[in-house]
């Protein structure tokens, strides 16, 4: 793994609306939770949880996002119980010192707030976990690569609701971004911290 530098654990969208019985339920989330709980529990002050926050109404979003939320109307704020936007219960106890970062798109980088915060803390490495590998994790990872971060993705701590696109996403990231991204297991990362 080499010298890790100043790192943060960026945990993507481990929220109740994906963990529980909703139209956006991700069954694999339960399988990766122990690894995320282990890493975040050992290093809560280095952990930032992103939360995907749907708008109150579809019309509050620009462009094709309006169509997206017209399709998923039951997941807008006017229909979705507010507490389902919260982190999975096992992770809420870690905040603070862990932090959360709300976003309304797949990527957390769009408005610049997260990057500015990380730069002010001199962060150069991001350890990525969470869901879904082929949507928000992918957008988070590609944005981090574009911004120049070293990215370590913990392959046993990311999940998707579709096996084929999960596998394809990991293969794509490994094959095409091997200079900027490392794939490893959670235990390998934790043991490498010393």
Backbone as a printed PyTorch tensor [residue, N CA C, xyz], in Angstrom:
tensor([[[  0.8300,  -1.1910,   0.0000],
         [  0.0000,   0.0000,   0.0000],
         [  0.8730,   1.2510,   0.0000]],

        [[  2.0280,   1.2020,   0.6330],
         [  2.8980,   2.3720,   0.6680],
         [  2.4190,   3.3980,   1.6780]],

        [[  3.1290,   4.5060,   1.7470],
         [  2.7560,   5.5960,   2.6530],
         [  1.3890,   6.1390,   2.2540]],

        [[  0.5110,   6.3130,   3.2510],
         [ -0.8620,   6.6840,   2.9060],
         [ -1.1080,   8.1890,   2.9090]],

        [[ -0.3450,   8.9760,   3.6210],
         [ -0.5720,  10.4200,   3.6150],
         [ -1.7760,  10.8240,   4.4490]],

        [[ -2.3040,  11.9910,   4.1700],
         [ -3.4740,  12.5000,   4.9090],
         [ -4.7320,  11.9620,   4.2280]],

        [[ -5.4690,  11.0980,   4.9260],
         [ -6.5840,  10.4010,   4.3000],
         [ -7.9010,  10.6510,   5.0150]],

        [[ -8.9730,  10.4740,   4.2620],
         [-10.3250,  10.4760,   4.8130],
         [-11.0710,   9.2850,   4.2390]],

        [[-11.9570,   8.7570,   5.0610],
         [-12.8570,   7.6860,   4.6430],
         [-14.1270,   8.3610,   4.1240]],

        [[-14.3900,   8.2330,   2.8340],
         [-15.5860,   8.8000,   2.2220],
         [-16.5790,   7.6690,   2.0090]],

        [[-17.5810,   7.6320,   2.8680],
         [-18.5670,   6.5500,   2.8550],
         [-19.8300,   7.0550,   2.1550]],

        [[-20.1610,   6.4310,   1.0420],
         [-21.1970,   6.9240,   0.1440],
         [-22.5750,   6.3330,   0.4560]],

        [[-23.4840,   7.1870,   0.8700],
         [-24.9300,   6.9310,   0.8860],
         [-25.3790,   5.6700,   1.6340]],

        [[-24.7910,   5.4180,   2.7800],
         [-25.2400,   4.2930,   3.6140],
         [-26.4200,   4.7790,   4.4590]],

        [[-27.5670,   4.9110,   3.7940],
         [-28.7420,   5.5280,   4.3810],
         [-29.8850,   4.5370,   4.5270]],

        [[-30.8040,   4.8820,   5.4120],
         [-31.9470,   4.0110,   5.6670],
         [-32.7870,   3.7720,   4.4140]],

        [[-32.9050,   4.7610,   3.5140],
         [-33.7550,   4.5800,   2.3280],
         [-33.1900,   3.5520,   1.3600]],

        [[-31.9120,   3.2120,   1.5110],
         [-31.3120,   2.1450,   0.7050],
         [-31.2160,   0.8380,   1.4860]],

        [[-31.1520,   0.9300,   2.8000],
         [-31.0040,  -0.2520,   3.6520],
         [-32.3490,  -0.9120,   3.9700]],

        [[-33.4260,  -0.1340,   3.8900],
         [-34.7360,  -0.6400,   4.3010],
         [-35.6460,  -0.8850,   3.1040]],

        [[-36.8660,  -1.2800,   3.3900],
         [-37.8160,  -1.6970,   2.3500],
         [-38.4310,  -0.4750,   1.6580]],

        [[-37.7040,   0.0280,   0.6520],
         [-38.1950,   1.1170,  -0.1880],
         [-37.9640,   0.6980,  -1.6450]],

        [[-38.4670,   1.4500,  -2.6090],
         [-38.1840,   1.1220,  -4.0110],
         [-36.6890,   1.1840,  -4.3510]],

        [[-35.9010,   1.8430,  -3.5200],
         [-34.4620,   1.9620,  -3.7600],
         [-33.6430,   1.0270,  -2.8650]],

        [[-34.2640,   0.0070,  -2.3140],
         [-33.5700,  -0.9160,  -1.4120],
         [-32.3950,  -1.6050,  -2.1170]],

        [[-31.2590,  -1.6600,  -1.4270],
         [-30.0530,  -2.3200,  -1.9350],
         [-29.7400,  -3.4970,  -0.9970]],

        [[-30.1550,  -4.7090,  -1.3570],
         [-29.9950,  -5.8530,  -0.4500],
         [-28.5580,  -6.0940,   0.0060]],

        [[-27.5920,  -5.8230,  -0.8710],
         [-26.1870,  -6.0570,  -0.5240],
         [-25.6970,  -5.1740,   0.6200]],

        [[-26.4010,  -4.1060,   0.9160],
         [-25.9260,  -3.1620,   1.9190],
         [-25.6300,  -3.8650,   3.2520]],

        [[-26.4640,  -4.8250,   3.5980],
         [-26.2580,  -5.5530,   4.8550],
         [-24.9280,  -6.3090,   4.8430]],

        [[-24.5140,  -6.7720,   3.6640],
         [-23.2820,  -7.5530,   3.5430],
         [-22.0240,  -6.7060,   3.7380]],

        [[-22.0840,  -5.4280,   3.3600],
         [-20.8980,  -4.5760,   3.4760],
         [-20.8690,  -3.7610,   4.7660]],

        [[-21.9790,  -3.7140,   5.4730],
         [-22.0550,  -2.8920,   6.6960],
         [-20.9900,  -3.2260,   7.7300]],

        [[-20.6800,  -4.4970,   7.9910],
         [-19.6550,  -4.7950,   9.0100],
         [-18.2890,  -4.1820,   8.6910]],

        [[-17.8960,  -4.2100,   7.4070],
         [-16.6030,  -3.6290,   7.0380],
         [-16.6160,  -2.1070,   7.2230]],

        [[-17.7110,  -1.4800,   6.8410],
         [-17.8230,  -0.0270,   6.9900],
         [-17.8540,   0.3500,   8.4690]],

        [[-18.6030,  -0.3970,   9.2570],
         [-18.6670,  -0.1260,  10.6960],
         [-17.2910,  -0.2790,  11.3380]],

        [[-16.5150,  -1.2650,  10.8780],
         [-15.1800,  -1.4870,  11.4210],
         [-14.2670,  -0.3020,  11.1100]],

        [[-14.2160,   0.1130,   9.8530],
         [-13.3500,   1.2220,   9.4600],
         [-13.8030,   2.5310,  10.0990]],

        [[-15.0730,   2.8580,   9.9790],
         [-15.5840,   4.1080,  10.5430],
         [-15.4990,   4.1040,  12.0660]],

        [[-15.7110,   2.9400,  12.6660],
         [-15.6260,   2.8360,  14.1200],
         [-14.2150,   3.0410,  14.6470]],

        [[-13.2300,   2.5670,  13.9020],
         [-11.8290,   2.7650,  14.3070],
         [-11.3410,   4.1780,  14.0160]],

        [[-11.9070,   4.8120,  12.9930],
         [-11.4270,   6.1330,  12.5640],
         [-12.5940,   7.0930,  12.3080]],

        [[-13.4360,   7.3300,  13.3300],
         [-14.6030,   8.1860,  13.0860],
         [-14.2440,   9.6260,  12.7250]],

        [[-13.1700,  10.1600,  13.2660],
         [-12.8180,  11.5490,  12.9670],
         [-12.3130,  11.7170,  11.5380]],

        [[-11.9650,  10.6100,  10.8760],
         [-11.5280,  10.6610,   9.4780],
         [-12.6630,  10.2830,   8.5200]],

        [[-13.8510,  10.0280,   9.0460],
         [-14.9620,   9.5360,   8.2310],
         [-15.9310,  10.6560,   7.8720]],

        [[-16.2750,  10.7040,   6.5810],
         [-17.3040,  11.6130,   6.0770],
         [-18.3460,  10.7560,   5.3660]],

        [[-19.5750,  10.8270,   5.8370],
         [-20.6810,  10.0980,   5.2090],
         [-21.4000,  11.0200,   4.2360]],

        [[-21.4860,  10.6250,   2.9570],
         [-22.3340,  11.3940,   2.0510],
         [-23.7550,  10.8730,   2.1760]],

        [[-24.7120,  11.7930,   2.0230],
         [-26.1260,  11.4140,   2.0360],
         [-26.7900,  11.9680,   0.7770]],

        [[-27.4510,  11.0870,   0.0430],
         [-28.2120,  11.4710,  -1.1390],
         [-29.5730,  11.9640,  -0.6560]],

        [[-29.8540,  13.2410,  -0.8740],
         [-31.0820,  13.8400,  -0.3520],
         [-31.9980,  14.2350,  -1.5090]],

        [[-33.0910,  13.4980,  -1.7010],
         [-34.0310,  13.8420,  -2.7680],
         [-34.7020,  15.1930,  -2.4950]],

        [[-35.1530,  15.8620,  -3.5590],
         [-35.8300,  17.1440,  -3.3710],
         [-37.2210,  16.9510,  -2.7670]],

        [[-37.7950,  18.0160,  -2.2860],
         [-39.1630,  17.9560,  -1.7650],
         [-40.1450,  17.5930,  -2.8820]],

        [[-39.9450,  18.2040,  -4.0660],
         [-40.7950,  17.9770,  -5.2400],
         [-39.9030,  17.8050,  -6.4690]],

        [[-40.3670,  17.0500,  -7.4480],
         [-39.5970,  16.8390,  -8.6890],
         [-39.2460,  18.1660,  -9.3640]],

        [[-40.1640,  19.1160,  -9.3530],
         [-39.9500,  20.3870, -10.0520],
         [-38.8710,  21.2570,  -9.4130]],

        [[-38.3910,  20.8690,  -8.2280],
         [-37.3170,  21.6270,  -7.5710],
         [-35.9580,  21.3440,  -8.2010]],

        [[-35.8840,  20.3320,  -9.0560],
         [-34.6140,  19.9350,  -9.6670],
         [-34.5310,  20.4130, -11.1130]],

        [[-33.3040,  20.6040, -11.6220],
         [-33.1390,  21.0670, -13.0040],
         [-33.1840,  19.9310, -14.0250]],

        [[-33.5280,  20.2700, -15.2560],
         [-33.3740,  19.3760, -16.4020],
         [-33.9430,  17.9810, -16.2240]],

        [[-33.1410,  16.9860, -16.5940],
         [-33.5710,  15.5880, -16.5750],
         [-33.7730,  15.0400, -15.1630]],

        [[-33.2680,  15.7440, -14.1520],
         [-33.5580,  15.3270, -12.7790],
         [-35.0580,  15.4140, -12.4930]],

        [[-35.7490,  16.3780, -13.1430],
         [-37.2050,  16.4690, -12.9570],
         [-37.8730,  15.1870, -13.4440]],

        [[-37.4520,  14.6950, -14.6270],
         [-38.0210,  13.4480, -15.1510],
         [-37.7060,  12.2710, -14.2350]],

        [[-36.4780,  12.2610, -13.7290],
         [-36.0560,  11.1890, -12.8190],
         [-36.9850,  11.1290, -11.6070]],

        [[-37.2370,  12.3010, -11.0130],
         [-38.0710,  12.3130,  -9.8100],
         [-39.5640,  12.2400, -10.1170]],

        [[-39.9690,  12.4730, -11.3330],
         [-41.3600,  12.1830, -11.6900],
         [-41.5490,  10.6700, -11.7290]],

        [[-40.5220,   9.9640, -12.2070],
         [-40.5710,   8.5000, -12.1990],
         [-40.5460,   7.9750, -10.7640]],

        [[-39.6610,   8.5460,  -9.9440],
         [-39.4880,   8.0920,  -8.5620],
         [-40.1950,   9.0460,  -7.5860]],

        [[-41.4170,   9.4550,  -7.9050],
         [-42.1620,  10.4300,  -7.1050],
         [-42.2750,  10.0130,  -5.6360]],

        [[-42.3580,   8.6970,  -5.4010],
         [-42.5400,   8.2040,  -4.0280],
         [-41.2860,   8.3960,  -3.1670]],

        [[-40.1610,   8.7780,  -3.8250],
         [-38.9120,   8.9930,  -3.0900],
         [-38.6170,  10.4880,  -2.8860]],

        [[-39.5340,  11.3560,  -3.2960],
         [-39.3470,  12.7850,  -3.0520],
         [-39.7330,  13.1150,  -1.6130]],

        [[-39.2630,  14.2550,  -1.1600],
         [-39.4860,  14.6530,   0.2270],
         [-40.9440,  14.7180,   0.6380]],

        [[-41.8350,  15.0290,  -0.3050],
         [-43.2540,  15.1260,   0.0590],
         [-43.8730,  13.7580,   0.3610]],

        [[-43.2190,  12.6680,  -0.0740],
         [-43.7530,  11.3200,   0.1500],
         [-42.8720,  10.4540,   1.0380]],

        [[-41.5680,  10.6560,   0.9760],
         [-40.6200,   9.8150,   1.7170],
         [-40.5160,  10.3040,   3.1590]],

        [[-40.7200,   9.4330,   4.1490],
         [-40.5090,   9.8740,   5.5310],
         [-39.0920,  10.4100,   5.7140]],

        [[-38.9740,  11.5820,   6.3080],
         [-37.6930,  12.2880,   6.4260],
         [-36.6130,  11.4250,   7.0990]],

        [[-36.9950,  10.6010,   8.0510],
         [-35.9860,   9.8200,   8.7770],
         [-35.3180,   8.7580,   7.8930]],

        [[-35.8920,   8.4460,   6.7330],
         [-35.2600,   7.4780,   5.8410],
         [-34.0450,   8.0570,   5.1120]],

        [[-33.8930,   9.3700,   5.1360],
         [-32.7060,  10.0070,   4.5570],
         [-31.5060,   9.8480,   5.5050]],

        [[-31.7770,   9.5720,   6.7680],
         [-30.7070,   9.4550,   7.7660],
         [-29.8100,   8.2570,   7.4880]],

        [[-28.6220,   8.3000,   8.0750],
         [-27.6890,   7.1820,   7.9720],
         [-28.2830,   5.9240,   8.5870]],

        [[-27.8150,   4.7780,   8.1300],
         [-28.2030,   3.5150,   8.7570],
         [-27.9020,   3.6130,  10.2500]],

        [[-28.7630,   3.0360,  11.0720],
         [-28.6980,   3.2550,  12.5170],
         [-27.3460,   2.9150,  13.1320]],

        [[-26.6650,   1.9000,  12.6030],
         [-25.3710,   1.5070,  13.1790],
         [-24.3050,   2.5780,  12.9760]],

        [[-24.5240,   3.4980,  12.0380],
         [-23.5210,   4.5190,  11.7230],
         [-23.8240,   5.8750,  12.3590]],

        [[-25.0680,   6.1190,  12.7170],
         [-25.4420,   7.4330,  13.2590],
         [-24.7080,   7.7490,  14.5580]],

        [[-24.3770,   6.7200,  15.3220],
         [-23.6990,   6.9230,  16.6080],
         [-22.2870,   7.4840,  16.4500]],

        [[-21.7460,   7.3840,  15.2460],
         [-20.3740,   7.8350,  14.9970],
         [-20.2930,   9.3360,  14.6860]],

        [[-21.4630,   9.9760,  14.4930],
         [-21.5180,  11.4070,  14.1680],
         [-21.9500,  12.1850,  15.4000]],

        [[-21.1850,  13.1390,  15.8880],
         [-19.7640,  13.3280,  15.6510],
         [-18.9490,  12.2840,  16.4250]],

        [[-17.6620,  12.1730,  16.1540],
         [-16.7840,  13.0540,  15.3890],
         [-16.8590,  12.8480,  13.8780]],

        [[-17.4350,  11.7210,  13.3940],
         [-17.6330,  11.5780,  11.9490],
         [-18.5720,  12.6990,  11.5010]],

        [[-18.4940,  13.0240,  10.2160],
         [-19.3270,  14.0970,   9.6650],
         [-20.1880,  13.5400,   8.5440]],

        [[-21.1760,  14.3070,   8.1530],
         [-21.9080,  13.9320,   6.9570],
         [-21.9620,  15.1030,   5.9890]],

        [[-22.1460,  14.7540,   4.7260],
         [-22.1600,  15.7250,   3.6460],
         [-23.3570,  15.4170,   2.7670]],

        [[-24.3100,  16.3440,   2.6950],
         [-25.5140,  16.1340,   1.8980],
         [-25.3090,  16.5860,   0.4580]],

        [[-25.9090,  15.8230,  -0.4510],
         [-25.8240,  16.1360,  -1.8840],
         [-27.1580,  15.7780,  -2.5220]],

        [[-27.4480,  16.4150,  -3.6570],
         [-28.7150,  16.1170,  -4.3390],
         [-28.4770,  15.4940,  -5.7120]],

        [[-27.2190,  15.1310,  -5.9860],
         [-26.8560,  14.4550,  -7.2330],
         [-26.0180,  13.2290,  -6.8870]],

        [[-25.6910,  12.4270,  -7.8830],
         [-24.8840,  11.2370,  -7.6410],
         [-23.5030,  11.6010,  -7.1080]],

        [[-22.9340,  12.6610,  -7.6410],
         [-21.5830,  13.0790,  -7.2680],
         [-21.6130,  14.0930,  -6.1260]],

        [[-20.6910,  13.9710,  -5.1680],
         [-20.6150,  14.9730,  -4.0930],
         [-19.7610,  16.1800,  -4.4630]],

        [[-19.2230,  16.1920,  -5.6870],
         [-18.2330,  17.2150,  -6.0570],
         [-18.8290,  18.4240,  -6.7670]],

        [[-20.0740,  18.3640,  -7.1860],
         [-20.6540,  19.3450,  -8.1020],
         [-20.5420,  20.7870,  -7.6040]],

        [[-20.8770,  21.0410,  -6.3450],
         [-20.8870,  22.4430,  -5.8870],
         [-19.5620,  22.9010,  -5.2730]],

        [[-18.5870,  22.0010,  -5.1780],
         [-17.2560,  22.3920,  -4.7070],
         [-17.0500,  22.3990,  -3.2020]],

        [[-18.1120,  22.2630,  -2.4180],
         [-17.9730,  22.3520,  -0.9550],
         [-17.0860,  21.2520,  -0.3730]],

        [[-17.2960,  20.0170,  -0.8110],
         [-16.5370,  18.9040,  -0.2420],
         [-15.0530,  19.0350,  -0.5840]],

        [[-14.7530,  19.3330,  -1.8270],
         [-13.3520,  19.4790,  -2.2480],
         [-12.6700,  20.6040,  -1.4680]],

        [[-13.3540,  21.7180,  -1.2910],
         [-12.7960,  22.8450,  -0.5350],
         [-12.4870,  22.4300,   0.8990]],

        [[-13.3960,  21.7000,   1.5100],
         [-13.1850,  21.2250,   2.8870],
         [-11.9750,  20.3000,   2.9600]],

        [[-11.9080,  19.3360,   2.0490],
         [-10.8000,  18.3820,   2.0500],
         [ -9.4710,  19.0850,   1.7830]],

        [[ -9.4620,  20.0520,   0.8860],
         [ -8.2310,  20.7840,   0.5870],
         [ -7.7720,  21.5910,   1.7990]],

        [[ -8.7170,  22.1680,   2.5300],
         [ -8.3460,  22.9380,   3.7240],
         [ -7.7440,  22.0450,   4.8000]],

        [[ -8.0570,  20.7470,   4.7530],
         [ -7.5130,  19.7730,   5.6990],
         [ -6.2920,  19.0470,   5.1230]],

        [[ -5.8550,  19.4610,   3.9500],
         [ -4.6790,  18.9100,   3.2690],
         [ -4.8050,  17.4080,   2.9830]],

        [[ -6.0170,  16.9740,   2.6970],
         [ -6.2820,  15.5670,   2.3750],
         [ -5.7800,  15.2710,   0.9650]],

        [[ -5.0540,  14.1430,   0.8240],
         [ -4.6100,  13.7350,  -0.5060],
         [ -5.0880,  12.3450,  -0.9010]],

        [[ -5.6620,  11.6020,   0.0530],
         [ -6.1010,  10.2310,  -0.1950],
         [ -7.5230,  10.0410,   0.3080]],

        [[ -8.3530,   9.4130,  -0.5180],
         [ -9.7240,   9.0890,  -0.1280],
         [ -9.9220,   7.5860,  -0.1650]],

        [[-10.4550,   7.0520,   0.9120],
         [-10.7990,   5.6390,   1.0060],
         [-12.3130,   5.5620,   0.8140]],

        [[-12.7490,   4.9400,  -0.2790],
         [-14.1630,   4.9770,  -0.6700],
         [-14.8500,   3.6650,  -0.3220]],

        [[-16.0260,   3.8110,   0.3130],
         [-16.9010,   2.6840,   0.6260],
         [-18.3380,   3.1110,   0.3350]],

        [[-19.2760,   2.1490,   0.4250],
         [-20.6950,   2.4930,   0.3370],
         [-21.3800,   1.9740,  -0.9080]],

        [[-22.4820,   2.6440,  -1.2840],
         [-23.2880,   2.1820,  -2.3980],
         [-23.8220,   3.3500,  -3.2250]],

        [[-24.2390,   3.0840,  -4.4090],
         [-24.0430,   1.8600,  -5.1490],
         [-22.8130,   1.9960,  -6.0210]],

        [[-22.0960,   0.8900,  -6.1680],
         [-20.8310,   0.8670,  -6.8960],
         [-20.9470,   1.4470,  -8.2930]],

        [[-22.0610,   1.1680,  -8.9670],
         [-22.2410,   1.5640, -10.3590],
         [-23.0100,   2.8740, -10.5310]],

        [[-23.2710,   3.5970,  -9.4300],
         [-23.9720,   4.8750,  -9.5300],
         [-23.2080,   5.9120,  -8.7020]],

        [[-23.6090,   6.1080,  -7.4520],
         [-23.0080,   7.1670,  -6.6320],
         [-21.5440,   6.8970,  -6.2780]],

        [[-21.1800,   5.6490,  -6.0260],
         [-19.7750,   5.3330,  -5.7430],
         [-18.9240,   5.6180,  -6.9800]],

        [[-19.4390,   5.2540,  -8.1480],
         [-18.7170,   5.5050,  -9.3930],
         [-18.5460,   7.0070,  -9.6270]],

        [[-19.6130,   7.7800,  -9.4540],
         [-19.5360,   9.2350,  -9.6410],
         [-18.5780,   9.8600,  -8.6290]],

        [[-18.6180,   9.4010,  -7.4000],
         [-17.7300,   9.9020,  -6.3510],
         [-16.2760,   9.5980,  -6.6890]],

        [[-16.0280,   8.3780,  -7.1230],
         [-14.6730,   7.9360,  -7.4290],
         [-14.0930,   8.6710,  -8.6360]],

        [[-14.8540,   8.7590,  -9.7130],
         [-14.3460,   9.4410, -10.9100],
         [-14.1000,  10.9200, -10.6320]],

        [[-14.9720,  11.5560,  -9.8460],
         [-14.7560,  12.9480,  -9.4770],
         [-13.5030,  13.1210,  -8.6410]],

        [[-13.2690,  12.2070,  -7.7160],
         [-12.0680,  12.2660,  -6.8750],
         [-10.8050,  12.1050,  -7.7220]],

        [[-10.8560,  11.1980,  -8.6910],
         [ -9.7250,  11.0040,  -9.5960],
         [ -9.4800,  12.2820, -10.3990]],

        [[-10.5440,  12.8720, -10.9300],
         [-10.4100,  14.1200, -11.6950],
         [ -9.7810,  15.2320, -10.8600]],

        [[-10.0900,  15.2570,  -9.5770],
         [ -9.5730,  16.3060,  -8.6930],
         [ -8.1710,  16.0040,  -8.1760]],

        [[ -7.6220,  14.8430,  -8.5450],
         [ -6.2420,  14.5340,  -8.2170],
         [ -6.0080,  13.7420,  -6.9500]],

        [[ -7.0620,  13.2660,  -6.3130],
         [ -6.8890,  12.4660,  -5.1030],
         [ -6.3840,  11.0680,  -5.4450]],

        [[ -5.6080,  10.5040,  -4.5410],
         [ -5.3220,   9.0720,  -4.5870],
         [ -6.5720,   8.4050,  -4.0280]],

        [[ -7.1040,   7.4270,  -4.7370],
         [ -8.3350,   6.7690,  -4.3080],
         [ -8.0480,   5.3090,  -3.9990]],

        [[ -8.4800,   4.8980,  -2.8220],
         [ -8.4360,   3.4920,  -2.4280],
         [ -9.8790,   3.0500,  -2.2570]],

        [[-10.3250,   2.1260,  -3.0970],
         [-11.6820,   1.6040,  -2.9710],
         [-11.6140,   0.2520,  -2.2890]],

        [[-12.4030,   0.1010,  -1.2470],
         [-12.4400,  -1.1660,  -0.5120],
         [-13.5210,  -2.0400,  -1.1480]],

        [[-13.0780,  -3.0220,  -1.9180],
         [-14.0070,  -3.7800,  -2.7570],
         [-14.9720,  -4.6590,  -1.9630]],

        [[-14.6420,  -4.9470,  -0.6970],
         [-15.5860,  -5.7000,   0.1360],
         [-16.4530,  -4.7600,   0.9720]],

        [[-16.3640,  -3.4430,   0.6990],
         [-17.1500,  -2.4540,   1.4300],
         [-17.8920,  -1.5160,   0.4710]],

        [[-18.0760,  -1.9730,  -0.7790],
         [-18.9390,  -1.2710,  -1.7290],
         [-19.9740,  -2.2710,  -2.2360]],

        [[-21.1460,  -1.7730,  -2.6120],
         [-22.2110,  -2.6840,  -3.0270],
         [-23.0650,  -2.0660,  -4.1180]],

        [[-23.8580,  -2.9270,  -4.7310],
         [-24.8090,  -2.5160,  -5.7510],
         [-26.0150,  -3.4370,  -5.6660]],

        [[-27.0980,  -3.0130,  -6.2760],
         [-28.2690,  -3.8980,  -6.3230],
         [-28.2210,  -4.8150,  -7.5420]],

        [[-27.2060,  -4.6170,  -8.4060],
         [-27.0780,  -5.4400,  -9.6190],
         [-25.6650,  -6.0130,  -9.7070]],

        [[-25.5580,  -7.3300,  -9.6450],
         [-24.2540,  -7.9930,  -9.6740],
         [-23.4520,  -7.6810, -10.9290]],

        [[-24.1080,  -7.7050, -12.0940],
         [-23.3900,  -7.5100, -13.3550],
         [-22.7190,  -6.1380, -13.4290]],

        [[-23.4590,  -5.0980, -13.0680],
         [-22.8810,  -3.7590, -13.1680],
         [-21.9070,  -3.4850, -12.0230]],

        [[-22.0840,  -4.1480, -10.8880],
         [-21.0950,  -4.0720,  -9.8000],
         [-19.7570,  -4.6160, -10.2950]],

        [[-19.7960,  -5.8230, -10.8560],
         [-18.5730,  -6.4500, -11.3730],
         [-17.9490,  -5.6070, -12.4820]],

        [[-18.7920,  -5.1190, -13.3940],
         [-18.2920,  -4.3140, -14.5070],
         [-17.6590,  -3.0130, -14.0080]],

        [[-18.2420,  -2.4060, -12.9890],
         [-17.6940,  -1.1480, -12.4390],
         [-16.3230,  -1.3730, -11.8240]],

        [[-16.1770,  -2.4280, -11.0400],
         [-14.8730,  -2.7100, -10.4380],
         [-13.8350,  -3.0350, -11.5080]],

        [[-14.2500,  -3.7640, -12.5270],
         [-13.3210,  -4.0990, -13.6080],
         [-12.8930,  -2.8320, -14.3550]],

        [[-13.8530,  -1.9720, -14.6610],
         [-13.5500,  -0.7080, -15.3280],
         [-12.5740,   0.1330, -14.5030]],

        [[-12.8800,   0.3140, -13.2390],
         [-12.0360,   1.1420, -12.3770],
         [-10.6340,   0.5590, -12.2550]],

        [[-10.5430,  -0.7430, -12.0950],
         [ -9.2490,  -1.3940, -11.9460],
         [ -8.4260,  -1.3060, -13.2350]],

        [[ -9.0820,  -1.5630, -14.3580],
         [ -8.3620,  -1.6110, -15.6380],
         [ -7.9930,  -0.2390, -16.1780]],

        [[ -8.8920,   0.7210, -16.0870],
         [ -8.6840,   2.0000, -16.7380],
         [ -8.0600,   3.0700, -15.8430]],

        [[ -8.1280,   2.8920, -14.5220],
         [ -7.6540,   3.9370, -13.6110],
         [ -6.6180,   3.4080, -12.6220]],

        [[ -5.8380,   2.4280, -13.0430],
         [ -4.9330,   1.7270, -12.1220],
         [ -3.8460,   2.6250, -11.5410]],

        [[ -3.4810,   3.6970, -12.2130],
         [ -2.4620,   4.6080, -11.6750],
         [ -3.0390,   5.4570, -10.5460]],

        [[ -4.3260,   5.7790, -10.6340],
         [ -4.9490,   6.6980,  -9.6840],
         [ -5.8170,   6.0160,  -8.6420]],

        [[ -6.0800,   4.7310,  -8.8200],
         [ -6.9970,   4.0280,  -7.9220],
         [ -6.4470,   2.6640,  -7.5560]],

        [[ -6.5980,   2.3180,  -6.2960],
         [ -6.2200,   0.9870,  -5.8120],
         [ -7.4550,   0.2910,  -5.2720]],

        [[ -7.6080,  -0.9810,  -5.5870],
         [ -8.6750,  -1.8020,  -5.0230],
         [ -8.0590,  -2.7000,  -3.9710]],

        [[ -8.6830,  -2.7560,  -2.8100],
         [ -8.1980,  -3.6760,  -1.7800],
         [ -9.3280,  -4.0450,  -0.8390]],

        [[ -9.0510,  -5.0170,   0.0090],
         [ -9.9980,  -5.4530,   1.0330],
         [ -9.8510,  -4.5510,   2.2590]],

        [[-10.9120,  -4.4550,   3.0340],
         [-10.9140,  -3.6020,   4.2250],
         [ -9.8090,  -3.9990,   5.1980]],

        [[ -9.6780,  -5.2830,   5.4620],
         [ -8.6690,  -5.7260,   6.4360],
         [ -7.2650,  -5.4110,   5.9630]],

        [[ -7.0170,  -5.5200,   4.6740],
         [ -5.7120,  -5.1900,   4.1110],
         [ -5.4120,  -3.7030,   4.3450]],

        [[ -6.4000,  -2.8620,   4.1280],
         [ -6.2050,  -1.4300,   4.3570],
         [ -5.9370,  -1.1430,   5.8340]],

        [[ -6.7730,  -1.7010,   6.7080],
         [ -6.6220,  -1.4330,   8.1380],
         [ -5.2850,  -1.9460,   8.6710]],

        [[ -4.8610,  -3.1090,   8.2320],
         [ -3.5960,  -3.6520,   8.7240],
         [ -2.4070,  -2.8450,   8.1820]],

        [[ -2.5890,  -2.2420,   7.0080],
         [ -1.5280,  -1.4270,   6.4360],
         [ -1.3320,  -0.1010,   7.1350]],

        [[ -2.2980,   0.3010,   7.9670],
         [ -2.1720,   1.5650,   8.6970],
         [ -1.1550,   1.4380,   9.8360]],

        [[ -0.9150,   0.1990,  10.2500],
         [  0.0870,  -0.0320,  11.3030],
         [ -0.4490,   0.1360,  12.6810]]])
